[in-house]
mmCIF file of C-alpha atoms in Angstrom:
data_model
loop_
_atom_site.group_PDB
_atom_site.id
_atom_site.type_symbol
_atom_site.label_atom_id
_atom_site.label_comp_id
_atom_site.label_asym_id
_atom_site.label_seq_id
_atom_site.Cartn_x
_atom_site.Cartn_y
_atom_site.Cartn_z
ATOM 1 C CA MET A 1420 96.336 154.251 163.938
ATOM 2 C CA SER A 1421 95.077 151.345 166.000
ATOM 3 C CA PRO A 1422 97.131 149.869 168.822
ATOM 4 C CA ARG A 1423 98.965 146.571 168.471
ATOM 5 C CA ARG A 1424 97.047 143.492 169.647
ATOM 6 C CA ASN A 1425 98.907 141.638 172.394
ATOM 7 C CA LYS A 1426 96.297 138.961 173.019
ATOM 8 C CA PRO A 1427 95.449 136.031 170.771
ATOM 9 C CA ARG A 1428 92.297 136.631 168.740
ATOM 10 C CA SER A 1429 90.428 133.537 169.910
ATOM 11 C CA ARG A 1430 91.118 131.699 173.103
ATOM 12 C CA GLY A 1431 88.973 128.676 172.238
ATOM 13 C CA ALA A 1432 90.700 127.787 168.955
ATOM 14 C CA ALA A 1433 91.688 124.144 168.674
ATOM 15 C CA ARG A 1434 95.329 123.340 168.120
ATOM 16 C CA THR A 1435 96.303 121.386 165.023
ATOM 17 C CA SER A 1436 98.253 118.164 165.197
ATOM 18 C CA ALA A 1437 101.628 117.663 163.528
ATOM 19 C CA ALA A 1438 100.034 115.517 160.805
ATOM 20 C CA ASP A 1439 97.446 118.224 160.049
ATOM 21 C CA ASP A 1440 100.192 120.836 159.952
ATOM 22 C CA LEU A 1441 102.249 118.735 157.516
ATOM 23 C CA ALA A 1442 99.219 118.130 155.283
ATOM 24 C CA GLY A 1443 98.479 121.852 155.351
ATOM 25 C CA ARG A 1444 101.998 122.763 154.282
ATOM 26 C CA LEU A 1445 102.353 120.124 151.591
ATOM 27 C CA GLY A 1446 98.773 119.884 150.363
ATOM 28 C CA THR A 1447 96.808 116.805 149.475
ATOM 29 C CA PRO A 1448 98.126 114.470 146.789
ATOM 30 C CA ASP A 1449 96.472 114.196 143.378
ATOM 31 C CA ALA A 1450 95.551 110.815 141.875
ATOM 32 C CA VAL A 1451 97.127 110.181 138.453
ATOM 33 C CA GLU A 1452 96.957 107.045 136.315
ATOM 34 C CA TYR A 1453 100.336 105.933 134.960
ATOM 35 C CA GLU A 1454 101.122 102.573 133.312
ATOM 36 C CA GLY A 1455 97.733 101.173 134.337
ATOM 37 C CA GLU A 1456 98.212 101.946 138.020
ATOM 38 C CA GLU A 1457 96.937 104.765 140.224
ATOM 39 C CA PHE A 1458 99.685 107.014 141.565
ATOM 40 C CA LEU A 1459 99.397 109.674 144.227
ATOM 41 C CA VAL A 1460 101.351 112.760 143.236
ATOM 42 C CA ARG A 1461 102.284 115.629 145.519
ATOM 43 C CA ARG A 1462 104.031 118.781 144.385
ATOM 44 C CA VAL A 1463 106.688 119.954 146.829
ATOM 45 C CA ALA A 1464 107.559 123.643 147.009
ATOM 46 C CA GLY A 1465 111.191 124.642 147.159
ATOM 47 C CA SER A 1466 110.798 125.960 150.698
ATOM 48 C CA ALA A 1467 109.598 122.537 151.909
ATOM 49 C CA ALA A 1468 112.401 120.587 150.189
ATOM 50 C CA ASP A 1469 115.122 120.253 152.804
ATOM 51 C CA LYS A 1470 116.990 117.118 151.666
ATOM 52 C CA SER A 1471 118.636 116.001 148.461
ATOM 53 C CA TYR A 1472 117.132 113.160 146.432
ATOM 54 C CA ARG A 1473 117.986 111.254 143.251
ATOM 55 C CA CYS A 1474 115.472 111.599 140.409
ATOM 56 C CA PRO A 1475 114.592 108.209 138.835
ATOM 57 C CA GLY A 1476 113.840 109.879 135.498
ATOM 58 C CA CYS A 1477 117.250 111.403 134.802
ATOM 59 C CA ASP A 1478 119.382 109.915 137.606
ATOM 60 C CA GLN A 1479 120.472 113.411 138.653
ATOM 61 C CA GLU A 1480 120.403 114.912 142.115
ATOM 62 C CA ILE A 1481 117.481 117.059 143.267
ATOM 63 C CA ARG A 1482 119.145 119.611 145.520
ATOM 64 C CA PRO A 1483 117.566 121.022 148.687
ATOM 65 C CA GLY A 1484 115.346 124.013 147.960
ATOM 66 C CA THR A 1485 114.390 122.770 144.481
ATOM 67 C CA PRO A 1486 110.657 122.399 143.789
ATOM 68 C CA HIS A 1487 109.863 118.859 142.657
ATOM 69 C CA VAL A 1488 107.223 116.103 142.536
ATOM 70 C CA VAL A 1489 106.793 113.121 144.851
ATOM 71 C CA ALA A 1490 104.912 110.136 143.384
ATOM 72 C CA TRP A 1491 104.042 106.720 144.793
ATOM 73 C CA PRO A 1492 101.653 103.869 143.906
ATOM 74 C CA GLU A 1493 98.351 104.330 145.710
ATOM 75 C CA HIS A 1494 97.752 100.699 146.693
ATOM 76 C CA ARG A 1495 101.311 99.582 147.378
ATOM 77 C CA GLY A 1496 102.214 102.019 150.105
ATOM 78 C CA ALA A 1497 104.143 105.204 150.695
ATOM 79 C CA ASP A 1498 107.445 103.363 151.153
ATOM 80 C CA LEU A 1499 107.718 103.338 147.337
ATOM 81 C CA ARG A 1500 107.746 107.159 147.130
ATOM 82 C CA ARG A 1501 110.057 108.589 144.503
ATOM 83 C CA HIS A 1502 111.123 112.209 144.162
ATOM 84 C CA TRP A 1503 111.148 113.433 140.545
ATOM 85 C CA HIS A 1504 112.139 116.671 138.877
ATOM 86 C CA THR A 1505 108.917 118.261 137.672
ATOM 87 C CA ALA A 1506 110.092 118.147 134.036
ATOM 88 C CA CYS A 1507 111.105 114.484 134.369
ATOM 89 C CA TRP A 1508 107.700 113.583 135.832
ATOM 90 C CA ASN A 1509 105.939 115.415 132.999
ATOM 91 C CA ALA A 1510 108.093 113.571 130.434
ATOM 92 C CA ARG A 1511 107.822 110.139 132.104
ATOM 93 C CA ASP A 1512 106.052 108.624 129.079
ATOM 94 C CA ARG A 1513 108.893 109.648 126.791
ATOM 95 C CA ARG A 1514 111.610 108.880 129.311
ATOM 96 C CA GLY A 1515 112.135 105.573 131.085
ATOM 97 C CA THR A 1516 113.034 105.213 134.726
ATOM 98 C CA ARG A 1517 116.228 103.376 133.904
ATOM 99 C CA PRO A 1518 119.205 105.699 133.604
ATOM 100 C CA GLN A 1519 121.344 105.277 130.527
ATOM 101 C CA ARG A 1520 124.908 105.447 131.739
ATOM 102 C CA SER A 1521 128.121 104.955 129.917
ATOM 103 C CA ARG A 1522 130.299 102.026 130.946
ATOM 104 C CA ASN A 1523 132.670 104.174 132.989
ATOM 105 C CA ALA A 1524 130.023 106.242 134.795
ATOM 106 C CA PRO A 1525 129.828 105.884 138.580
ATOM 107 C CA ARG A 1526 126.836 104.065 140.039
ATOM 108 C CA HIS A 1527 125.291 105.831 143.031
#
């Protein structure tokens, strides 16, 4: 049995920045065409989902720890990011983004 290594393997290794670390954890977004516009789509693992969001496809809550999809228009900026359930994003052509509520349903 070999002894435990107490020293780092390489002393000259460059440290990664916070942005590189975030991109490494979340991955790079894919480009998808939807309604004649390019969207950037990133799949978020359940371990990286730490907040709750409201899905625009079904108007239901995406709880923390749930894997989901984040999509935003490529040329209009990341401030238009929307968090979707994966099934809602896959069914976006069959399902509109407007929720269909009854008259007495609460509006969040």
